[in-house]
Coordinates of C-alpha atoms in Angstrom, one line a residue:
M1 CA 100.3 120.8 155.9
K2 CA 97.7 118.8 153.8
A3 CA 96.5 117.1 156.9
G4 CA 95.8 120.4 158.3
L5 CA 93.9 121.5 155.2
L6 CA 91.8 118.5 155.3
R7 CA 91.1 118.8 159.0
A8 CA 89.8 122.4 158.4
L9 CA 87.8 121.3 155.6
V10 CA 86.2 118.4 157.8
Q11 CA 85.6 120.8 160.5
Q12 CA 83.8 123.4 158.2
K13 CA 81.9 120.3 156.8
K14 CA 83.2 120.7 153.3
V15 CA 84.5 117.0 153.7
E16 CA 82.9 114.0 155.3
P17 CA 84.9 112.8 158.1
A18 CA 84.8 109.2 156.8
K19 CA 86.0 110.4 153.5
A20 CA 89.1 112.3 154.9
E21 CA 91.2 109.3 155.7
E22 CA 90.5 108.0 152.2
V23 CA 91.2 111.0 150.6
L24 CA 94.8 111.1 152.2
K25 CA 95.5 107.4 151.3
K26 CA 94.6 108.3 147.6
F27 CA 96.7 111.4 147.6
A28 CA 99.7 109.3 149.1
S29 CA 99.5 106.8 146.2
S30 CA 98.8 109.4 143.4
E31 CA 101.4 111.2 141.4
E32 CA 99.8 114.8 142.0
K33 CA 102.3 116.9 144.1
S34 CA 99.8 119.4 144.9
F35 CA 97.2 118.7 147.6
P36 CA 94.7 121.3 146.1
S37 CA 94.9 120.3 142.7
F38 CA 94.3 116.7 144.1
L39 CA 91.1 118.0 145.7
F40 CA 89.8 119.6 142.6
A41 CA 90.5 116.8 140.5
E42 CA 88.4 114.6 143.2
K43 CA 85.8 117.3 142.6
L44 CA 85.7 117.6 146.7
I45 CA 86.0 121.4 146.2
T46 CA 86.5 123.9 143.6
P47 CA 89.4 126.5 143.5
K48 CA 86.7 129.3 144.1
E49 CA 85.3 127.5 147.0
L50 CA 88.7 126.8 148.4
A51 CA 89.7 130.5 147.9
E52 CA 86.7 131.8 149.8
F53 CA 86.8 129.3 152.6
G54 CA 90.5 129.9 153.3
S55 CA 89.9 133.6 153.2
S56 CA 87.2 133.4 155.7
L57 CA 88.9 130.9 158.0
F58 CA 91.9 132.4 158.3
G59 CA 91.1 136.1 158.0
Y60 CA 93.2 136.9 154.9
P61 CA 91.9 139.1 152.2
L62 CA 90.5 137.5 149.0
F63 CA 92.5 138.7 146.0
D64 CA 91.3 138.4 142.1
L65 CA 94.3 137.4 140.0
S66 CA 92.3 137.6 136.8
A67 CA 93.5 141.1 135.9
Y68 CA 97.0 140.6 137.5
E69 CA 100.0 141.1 135.2
P70 CA 103.3 140.3 136.6
S71 CA 105.9 143.2 136.6
G72 CA 109.4 143.9 137.6
T73 CA 108.5 145.5 140.9
L74 CA 109.9 142.6 143.0
P75 CA 113.1 142.8 144.8
E76 CA 116.1 142.2 142.8
T77 CA 117.0 139.1 145.2
P78 CA 113.7 136.8 145.0
V79 CA 112.1 136.4 148.3
L80 CA 111.1 132.8 147.4
S81 CA 113.0 130.6 145.1
E82 CA 111.4 129.4 142.0
D83 CA 111.0 125.7 143.3
A84 CA 109.3 127.0 146.3
M85 CA 106.9 129.1 144.3
L86 CA 106.1 126.1 142.1
E87 CA 105.9 123.5 145.0
Y88 CA 103.9 125.6 147.4
H89 CA 101.6 127.5 144.7
A90 CA 103.1 130.8 146.2
L91 CA 103.7 134.1 144.3
P92 CA 105.0 137.3 145.3
L93 CA 102.8 139.7 144.0
F94 CA 104.6 143.3 144.9
C95 CA 106.3 145.0 147.7
R96 CA 105.7 148.3 149.6
G97 CA 108.4 149.5 151.6
N98 CA 109.5 146.2 153.7
K99 CA 106.4 144.3 153.2
V100 CA 106.2 141.8 150.4
F101 CA 102.6 140.6 149.6
V102 CA 102.4 136.8 149.0
A103 CA 99.6 134.9 147.0
L104 CA 98.7 131.7 148.4
S105 CA 96.0 129.4 147.4
D106 CA 96.4 127.2 150.6
P107 CA 96.9 129.4 153.6
T108 CA 97.9 126.4 155.9
L109 CA 101.3 126.6 154.2
L110 CA 102.0 130.0 155.8
P111 CA 104.3 128.9 158.5
V112 CA 106.6 127.2 155.6
I113 CA 106.4 130.2 153.4
S114 CA 107.3 132.5 156.5
K115 CA 110.4 130.2 157.5
M116 CA 111.7 130.5 153.9
M117 CA 111.4 134.3 153.9
F118 CA 113.0 134.8 157.5
S119 CA 116.3 135.7 156.2
S120 CA 115.0 138.3 153.6
G121 CA 114.2 140.6 156.3
M122 CA 110.7 141.3 154.6
T123 CA 107.5 141.4 156.4
L124 CA 105.1 138.8 155.1
E125 CA 101.6 139.9 154.0
V126 CA 99.3 137.1 152.8
V127 CA 96.4 137.3 150.3
V128 CA 94.5 134.4 149.3
V129 CA 93.7 133.6 145.7
Q130 CA 92.0 130.8 143.3
D131 CA 94.5 127.9 142.8
D132 CA 93.7 127.8 139.2
Q133 CA 94.3 131.4 138.5
L134 CA 97.7 131.1 140.6
K135 CA 98.8 128.0 138.5
N136 CA 98.2 129.8 135.2
I137 CA 100.4 132.5 136.3
L138 CA 103.0 130.4 137.6
D139 CA 103.1 128.3 134.3
N140 CA 103.4 131.5 132.1
L141 CA 106.1 132.8 134.3
G142 CA 108.4 130.3 132.7
Q143 CA 111.5 129.1 134.4
K144 CA 114.0 131.3 135.9
S145 CA 117.5 131.4 134.1
T146 CA 119.3 129.9 137.2
A147 CA 117.2 126.7 136.8
L148 CA 117.2 127.0 132.6
F149 CA 121.2 126.9 133.1
D150 CA 121.3 123.5 134.7
D151 CA 119.3 121.3 132.2
L152 CA 119.8 122.7 128.8
E153 CA 121.5 120.9 126.0
D154 CA 125.0 121.6 124.6
D155 CA 125.6 124.3 121.8
E156 CA 125.7 122.0 119.0
L157 CA 121.9 122.5 118.3
F158 CA 123.2 125.8 116.5
A159 CA 124.0 125.7 112.6
G160 CA 126.1 128.3 111.0
S161 CA 127.7 129.7 113.8
A162 CA 130.4 132.1 113.0
P163 CA 134.0 131.4 114.1
A164 CA 133.7 134.3 116.8
A165 CA 131.2 132.1 118.6
Q166 CA 133.3 129.4 118.9
N167 CA 136.1 131.4 120.3
I168 CA 133.9 133.1 122.9
Q169 CA 132.8 129.7 124.3
E170 CA 136.5 128.2 124.2
E171 CA 138.0 131.2 126.0
D172 CA 135.0 131.9 128.7
K173 CA 132.9 128.6 128.9
D174 CA 132.2 129.2 132.4
A175 CA 130.6 132.7 131.8
D176 CA 129.2 132.3 128.4
G177 CA 128.0 128.4 128.6
P178 CA 125.0 129.2 130.8
V179 CA 124.1 132.2 128.8
A180 CA 124.2 130.3 125.6
R181 CA 122.3 127.4 126.9
F182 CA 119.6 129.9 128.3
V183 CA 119.4 131.5 124.7
H184 CA 119.0 128.0 123.2
K185 CA 116.2 127.2 125.5
T186 CA 114.5 130.4 124.8
L187 CA 114.4 129.7 121.3
L188 CA 113.3 126.2 121.6
D189 CA 110.7 127.1 123.9
A190 CA 109.3 129.8 121.5
I191 CA 109.3 127.4 118.5
N192 CA 107.4 124.7 120.7
G193 CA 104.8 127.3 121.8
G194 CA 104.1 128.6 118.7
A195 CA 105.4 131.9 118.9
S196 CA 106.0 134.1 116.1
D197 CA 108.6 136.8 117.6
I198 CA 110.7 136.6 120.9
H199 CA 111.7 140.1 122.2
F200 CA 114.5 140.5 124.6
E201 CA 114.1 143.9 126.6
F202 CA 116.3 145.4 129.2
Y203 CA 115.3 147.8 131.6
E204 CA 116.9 150.1 134.5
F205 CA 116.1 147.6 137.1
F206 CA 115.0 144.5 135.4
S207 CA 114.8 142.5 132.2
R208 CA 112.4 140.4 130.4
V209 CA 111.8 137.9 127.4
R210 CA 108.5 138.1 125.9
F211 CA 106.8 135.9 123.2
R212 CA 104.4 137.0 120.8
Q213 CA 101.6 134.0 120.5
D214 CA 98.4 134.4 118.7
G215 CA 99.2 138.1 118.1
Q216 CA 99.4 138.7 122.0
L217 CA 102.9 139.5 123.7
R218 CA 103.3 137.2 126.9
E219 CA 106.2 137.6 129.6
I220 CA 107.7 134.3 129.7
V221 CA 110.9 135.0 131.9
Q222 CA 112.8 137.7 133.7
P223 CA 116.8 136.8 133.0
P224 CA 119.1 138.4 135.6
L225 CA 119.9 142.1 134.6
A226 CA 123.4 141.1 135.1
I227 CA 123.9 139.1 132.0
K228 CA 122.1 141.3 129.6
D229 CA 125.4 142.1 127.6
Q230 CA 126.3 138.6 127.4
I231 CA 122.5 137.7 126.0
S232 CA 123.0 140.5 123.3
T233 CA 126.5 139.2 122.5
R234 CA 125.5 135.8 122.2
I235 CA 122.5 136.7 119.9
K236 CA 124.7 139.1 117.7
V237 CA 127.4 136.5 117.3
L238 CA 125.2 133.9 116.0
S239 CA 123.5 136.5 113.6
R240 CA 126.7 137.6 112.5
L241 CA 126.2 141.1 113.5
D242 CA 128.9 143.6 114.9
I243 CA 129.1 142.8 118.5
S244 CA 131.1 146.0 119.1
E245 CA 128.6 148.3 117.6
K246 CA 125.8 149.3 120.1
R247 CA 125.0 152.8 118.9
I248 CA 123.1 151.9 115.6
P249 CA 120.4 149.5 114.8
Q250 CA 121.5 146.1 113.0
D251 CA 119.7 143.5 111.1
G252 CA 120.9 139.9 110.6
R253 CA 119.7 136.2 110.4
M254 CA 120.4 133.0 112.1
K255 CA 119.4 129.3 111.9
L256 CA 118.9 126.8 114.7
N257 CA 118.8 123.2 113.9
V258 CA 116.0 121.6 115.5
T259 CA 116.4 118.0 114.5
K260 CA 118.4 116.5 111.9
N261 CA 115.8 117.1 109.2
K262 CA 114.5 120.6 110.5
A263 CA 116.1 123.8 110.7
I264 CA 114.3 127.2 111.6
D265 CA 115.5 130.5 110.5
F266 CA 115.3 133.8 112.5
R267 CA 115.3 137.3 111.2
V268 CA 117.1 139.3 114.0
S269 CA 116.7 143.0 114.6
T270 CA 118.7 145.1 117.4
L271 CA 117.8 148.7 118.5
P272 CA 119.7 150.7 121.1
T273 CA 117.6 151.8 124.1
L274 CA 118.3 153.9 127.2
F275 CA 119.3 150.7 129.4
G276 CA 120.8 148.1 126.5
E277 CA 119.9 146.8 123.3
K278 CA 116.3 145.6 122.6
I279 CA 116.6 142.4 120.4
V280 CA 113.3 141.1 118.4
M281 CA 113.7 137.7 116.6
R282 CA 111.0 136.9 114.0
I283 CA 110.6 132.9 113.7
L284 CA 110.7 132.1 110.1
D285 CA 109.1 128.5 110.5
S286 CA 108.1 127.2 107.0
S287 CA 106.8 123.9 108.5
A288 CA 104.5 126.0 110.8
A289 CA 102.5 127.7 108.0
N290 CA 99.6 125.9 106.8
L291 CA 98.8 126.6 103.1
N292 CA 95.7 124.8 103.0
I293 CA 93.2 127.2 101.5
D294 CA 90.2 125.2 103.2
I295 CA 91.4 126.1 106.9
L296 CA 92.5 129.8 106.6
G297 CA 88.8 131.1 107.2
F298 CA 87.5 131.7 103.8
E299 CA 83.7 131.8 103.5
P300 CA 83.0 129.5 100.4
Y301 CA 81.9 132.3 98.2
Q302 CA 84.9 134.4 98.9
K303 CA 87.1 131.1 98.2
E304 CA 85.4 130.8 94.8
M305 CA 86.1 134.4 94.0
L306 CA 89.8 134.4 94.9
L307 CA 90.4 130.6 93.1
E308 CA 88.8 132.3 90.0
A309 CA 91.1 135.5 90.2
V310 CA 94.4 133.6 90.6
H311 CA 93.6 131.0 87.9
R312 CA 93.3 133.7 85.1
P313 CA 96.2 133.7 82.8
Y314 CA 97.5 137.2 83.5
G315 CA 96.6 140.1 85.9
M316 CA 97.1 141.1 89.4
V317 CA 96.1 140.4 93.0
L318 CA 96.6 142.4 95.5
V319 CA 96.6 141.5 99.4
T320 CA 96.3 144.6 101.9
G321 CA 96.3 144.6 105.9
P322 CA 98.4 145.8 108.6
T323 CA 101.7 144.0 109.3
G324 CA 100.8 140.6 111.2
S325 CA 97.6 140.2 109.4
G326 CA 98.6 137.0 107.4
K327 CA 99.0 138.5 104.0
T328 CA 102.3 136.3 103.2
V329 CA 100.4 133.0 104.3
S330 CA 97.5 134.1 102.0
L331 CA 99.8 134.6 99.1
Y332 CA 101.6 131.7 99.4
T333 CA 98.5 129.8 99.6
C334 CA 97.7 130.9 96.2
L335 CA 101.4 130.4 95.0
N336 CA 101.1 126.7 96.4
I337 CA 97.9 126.1 94.3
L338 CA 99.7 127.4 91.1
N339 CA 102.9 125.6 91.8
Q340 CA 103.1 123.0 89.1
P341 CA 106.1 121.4 87.1
D342 CA 104.9 123.6 84.0
V343 CA 105.0 126.8 85.7
N344 CA 108.0 129.3 86.6
I345 CA 107.3 131.1 89.7
S346 CA 109.6 134.0 91.3
T347 CA 109.2 135.9 94.3
A348 CA 111.2 139.0 95.6
E349 CA 110.5 139.3 99.4
D350 CA 112.0 141.3 102.3
P351 CA 112.8 138.5 103.3
A352 CA 111.3 135.2 102.3
E353 CA 109.7 133.8 105.2
I354 CA 108.2 130.6 103.7
N355 CA 110.4 128.3 102.1
L356 CA 108.4 126.5 99.2
P357 CA 110.2 124.1 97.0
G358 CA 109.6 124.8 93.3
I359 CA 109.5 128.5 93.8
N360 CA 112.4 130.7 93.2
Q361 CA 112.9 133.0 96.2
V362 CA 115.0 136.1 96.2
N363 CA 115.6 138.2 99.2
V364 CA 115.7 142.0 98.4
N365 CA 118.9 144.0 99.8
D366 CA 118.7 147.7 99.2
K367 CA 122.1 148.3 100.5
Q368 CA 123.3 146.2 97.6
G369 CA 121.1 147.6 95.0
L370 CA 118.8 144.6 94.9
T371 CA 115.5 146.5 95.4
F372 CA 111.9 145.0 94.7
A373 CA 112.2 147.2 91.3
A374 CA 115.5 145.6 90.5
A375 CA 114.2 142.1 91.1
L376 CA 111.2 142.6 89.1
K377 CA 113.1 143.7 86.1
S378 CA 115.4 140.9 86.4
F379 CA 112.4 138.5 86.7
L380 CA 111.0 139.6 83.3
R381 CA 114.2 138.3 81.8
Q382 CA 113.7 135.0 83.3
D383 CA 110.8 133.9 81.4
P384 CA 108.3 134.0 84.2
D385 CA 104.7 132.8 84.5
I386 CA 103.9 134.0 88.0
I387 CA 105.6 136.6 89.8
M388 CA 105.2 137.7 93.7
V389 CA 106.4 141.0 95.0
G390 CA 106.6 140.9 98.7
E391 CA 105.4 144.8 99.0
I392 CA 104.4 147.5 96.5
R393 CA 106.3 150.6 98.2
D394 CA 106.8 153.0 95.3
L395 CA 106.0 154.2 91.7
E396 CA 108.6 152.4 90.2
T397 CA 107.8 149.1 91.6
A398 CA 103.9 149.4 90.9
D399 CA 104.9 150.5 87.1
I400 CA 107.0 147.5 86.8
A401 CA 104.5 145.2 88.4
I402 CA 101.6 146.7 86.5
K403 CA 103.4 146.3 83.1
A404 CA 104.2 142.6 83.8
A405 CA 100.4 141.9 84.7
Q406 CA 99.7 143.8 81.4
T407 CA 102.1 141.6 79.4
G408 CA 100.7 138.2 80.1
H409 CA 102.1 137.6 83.7
M410 CA 100.2 137.0 86.8
V411 CA 101.4 139.2 89.4
F412 CA 100.7 139.0 93.4
S413 CA 101.7 141.6 95.9
T414 CA 100.9 143.4 99.0
L415 CA 100.0 146.9 99.9
H416 CA 99.4 148.5 103.4
T417 CA 95.8 149.9 103.4
N418 CA 92.7 149.4 105.8
N419 CA 90.5 147.7 103.4
A420 CA 90.1 146.8 99.7
P421 CA 88.6 149.9 98.2
A422 CA 91.2 152.1 100.0
T423 CA 93.8 150.4 97.8
L424 CA 92.6 152.5 94.9
S425 CA 93.6 155.7 96.6
R426 CA 97.0 154.2 97.8
L427 CA 98.0 153.3 94.0
L428 CA 96.6 156.7 92.8
N429 CA 98.7 158.4 95.4
M430 CA 102.0 156.6 94.3
G431 CA 101.2 158.0 90.7
V432 CA 99.9 155.2 88.8
A433 CA 97.7 156.1 86.1
P434 CA 93.9 155.1 86.6
F435 CA 93.9 153.3 83.0
N436 CA 96.8 150.9 84.5
I437 CA 94.9 150.0 87.6
A438 CA 91.7 149.3 85.5
S439 CA 93.5 147.2 83.0
S440 CA 95.8 145.3 85.4
V441 CA 94.0 144.4 88.8
N442 CA 92.0 141.4 89.0
L443 CA 91.0 141.2 92.5
I444 CA 91.8 143.0 95.9
M445 CA 91.6 141.5 99.1
A446 CA 91.9 142.9 102.6
Q447 CA 92.3 140.6 105.6
R448 CA 92.8 140.4 109.4
L449 CA 93.6 137.6 111.8
L450 CA 91.1 137.0 115.0
R451 CA 91.9 135.0 117.7
R452 CA 90.1 131.7 117.9
L453 CA 88.4 130.9 121.1
C454 CA 89.4 128.0 122.9
P455 CA 87.1 125.1 121.8
E456 CA 87.7 123.5 125.4
C457 CA 86.6 126.1 127.6
K458 CA 84.8 128.7 125.7
V459 CA 81.3 129.6 127.6
A460 CA 78.2 130.3 126.0
I461 CA 76.6 133.5 127.1
Q462 CA 73.5 135.5 126.6
R463 CA 73.5 137.9 123.6
P464 CA 73.5 141.7 124.5
P465 CA 70.4 143.9 123.9
E466 CA 69.1 144.0 120.4
S467 CA 70.2 147.7 120.1
A468 CA 73.9 146.7 121.0
M469 CA 73.9 143.9 118.5
K470 CA 72.6 146.1 115.7
D471 CA 75.3 148.6 116.4
A472 CA 77.9 146.1 116.1
G473 CA 76.6 145.1 112.7
F474 CA 74.0 142.3 113.0
T475 CA 71.0 142.4 110.9
D476 CA 67.5 141.5 111.9
E477 CA 67.6 138.3 109.9
D478 CA 70.8 137.3 112.1
L479 CA 69.1 138.1 115.2
A480 CA 66.3 135.9 114.2
G481 CA 68.6 132.9 113.7
N482 CA 69.3 130.1 116.4
W483 CA 73.0 130.4 117.0
K484 CA 74.9 130.7 120.3
M485 CA 77.3 133.5 121.2
Y486 CA 80.4 132.5 122.9
A487 CA 82.9 134.6 125.0
P488 CA 86.1 133.5 126.4
S489 CA 86.4 131.7 129.8
P490 CA 87.4 133.9 132.6
N491 CA 90.3 131.6 133.6
G492 CA 91.3 129.5 130.5
C493 CA 92.2 125.8 130.6
D494 CA 95.2 123.8 130.4
H495 CA 94.5 123.3 126.5
C496 CA 95.0 127.0 126.0
R497 CA 97.4 127.5 129.0
G498 CA 95.0 129.8 130.7
K499 CA 94.9 132.2 127.6
S500 CA 91.1 131.4 126.7
Y501 CA 92.0 131.5 123.0
K502 CA 94.2 129.3 121.0
G503 CA 95.1 129.7 117.4
R504 CA 93.8 132.4 115.0
A505 CA 91.3 132.5 112.1
G506 CA 91.4 135.0 109.1
I507 CA 88.6 137.2 108.1
Y508 CA 88.6 138.6 104.3
E509 CA 87.1 141.4 102.4
V510 CA 87.3 139.8 98.8
M511 CA 86.6 142.4 96.0
P512 CA 86.9 141.3 92.3
I513 CA 87.2 144.3 89.9
T514 CA 84.1 144.3 88.0
D515 CA 83.3 146.1 84.9
A516 CA 81.2 148.7 86.9
M517 CA 84.4 149.2 89.2
Q518 CA 86.6 149.7 86.0
R519 CA 84.4 152.5 85.0
I520 CA 84.7 154.1 88.4
I521 CA 88.5 153.9 88.3
M522 CA 88.6 155.1 84.7
A523 CA 86.5 158.0 85.7
N524 CA 89.0 159.2 88.4
G525 CA 86.5 158.0 91.1
T526 CA 87.4 157.9 94.7
A527 CA 87.8 155.1 97.2
K528 CA 84.2 155.7 98.5
D529 CA 82.9 155.8 95.1
L530 CA 84.4 152.4 94.5
A531 CA 83.4 151.0 98.0
D532 CA 79.8 152.1 97.1
V533 CA 79.7 150.2 93.8
A534 CA 81.3 147.2 95.5
Y535 CA 78.9 147.1 98.4
Q536 CA 76.1 147.3 96.0
E537 CA 77.4 144.2 94.1
G538 CA 77.5 142.3 97.4
L539 CA 80.9 142.9 99.0
V540 CA 81.4 141.6 102.4
D541 CA 83.5 143.6 104.4
L542 CA 85.8 142.9 107.3
R543 CA 83.2 143.6 110.1
R544 CA 80.8 141.3 108.5
A545 CA 83.3 138.5 107.9
G546 CA 84.0 138.8 111.7
L547 CA 80.5 138.6 112.7
L548 CA 79.9 135.5 110.4
K549 CA 82.7 133.9 112.8
V550 CA 81.1 135.0 116.0
M551 CA 77.8 133.3 114.7
Q552 CA 79.7 130.1 113.8
G553 CA 81.2 130.2 117.6
I554 CA 84.8 130.7 116.3
T555 CA 85.6 133.9 118.0
S556 CA 84.1 136.5 120.2
L557 CA 82.3 139.7 119.5
E558 CA 84.8 141.8 121.6
E559 CA 87.8 140.3 119.2
V560 CA 86.1 141.2 116.2
V561 CA 84.9 144.9 117.3
A562 CA 88.7 145.3 118.3
K563 CA 90.2 144.1 115.1
T564 CA 87.6 145.8 112.7
N565 CA 87.1 149.2 114.4
D566 CA 89.0 151.0 111.6

């Protein structure tokens, strides 16, 4: 088929005749299996040119895959095997009646695809797509479970399995073995891909596994629906959950030994849904948390204010923001700075997500009576210097934390508010006295995480009209500066796996409590009163912090607006 494609390119004067034979010989000696990919590497044609050429020459519609999201609308029995999809760069898109629409980047492969689909009884409809877009989708789909089952390692990767897990394997190896290996491979892929969460989801006609990477959920694989109960049972056994209970939510933990010297903890949550139990696994990888304050994204003056506050002998530092905004990493970065042999540090968390040697970490357990408040009371009898409370949820916890801060201890904690000034209202609503807030809180910091533009494929763009830039928050001084604005690449690249973003950076609103702010708090001022004083004293809010990242070429304006549009 490669000769047919090359002949068509020669006829259309896309490739010189003298070059054609040389190209075929070079391809035969190369390790590249995809002929279109080889042509792209040799810069004989671009993916866009090939798609337009194929559509025009063969008369098939041209289809844009940039907005396509794979779904569960394919037939239960795939019309093409995964091996065929990867080898021939073919993707079944959707079905209408007995017609299946298949995306091809090389239309000369149509006879091969038609022959493969003959036994399915489906009518083939072809659309031509760009090869790079198609490759990204095929890569992101991940391996199908049938292929995974053949190549996975043995179950000895798991540590701490309950006896029930061993019994299942011994009694029903043929049924449970492949499922166990599928779960193993999924967990390893999530760890290697830098995912923070794994979602196992089961619906009426399909199931899927999704990873949360850089804050975004991406579908990885659609395992057979017939094994959904086996997947749930396998995970629940390893997490020491009740496999017979499917009517109520359950929470558990498990551990995976990646190497002899590295183990990863998982926090497991199950939730009964209409068609099975949804399982979400939070990856608690301490080694993946970078506790270097210089790379978290602080502006120099913000870093200076934070360090000044955390090095005080007593008081309270509060970090606010929604779930998943990086509060825990920020707190542990501060603790890591203060973690010295002559300091006693204790933390109460739900649960402890980062293991830091030298720090006494406690997992709260409400069912057993070990609440945040109970842990705090115990800490105060343990000769502490520094205390970290995972979250202030109620007045009792807040009161104990504030008393600790007032009696010579450094206290770190988190709350859920949209910005730093709003923390005042949150504490007041809990019932904390204004005097206690003013006398104990040293600094409040709000934060968000923004996706970083991929440094390999981000594209420079022309700035939007001045009015739009000012509406976003840019100043005249900003607009007069000589800086470039960047946007995500439409198709991404291999470095970012087609996502156009890679990694995340923090933006921060660092608000030290000054004398003027203390007077506002003592006078029963509102969060708006506090914000007015803070901005007069030079507070940089989250939107402004995000715009600075745009000016530095770290992220896009769209990302900043989406994450700071409170």
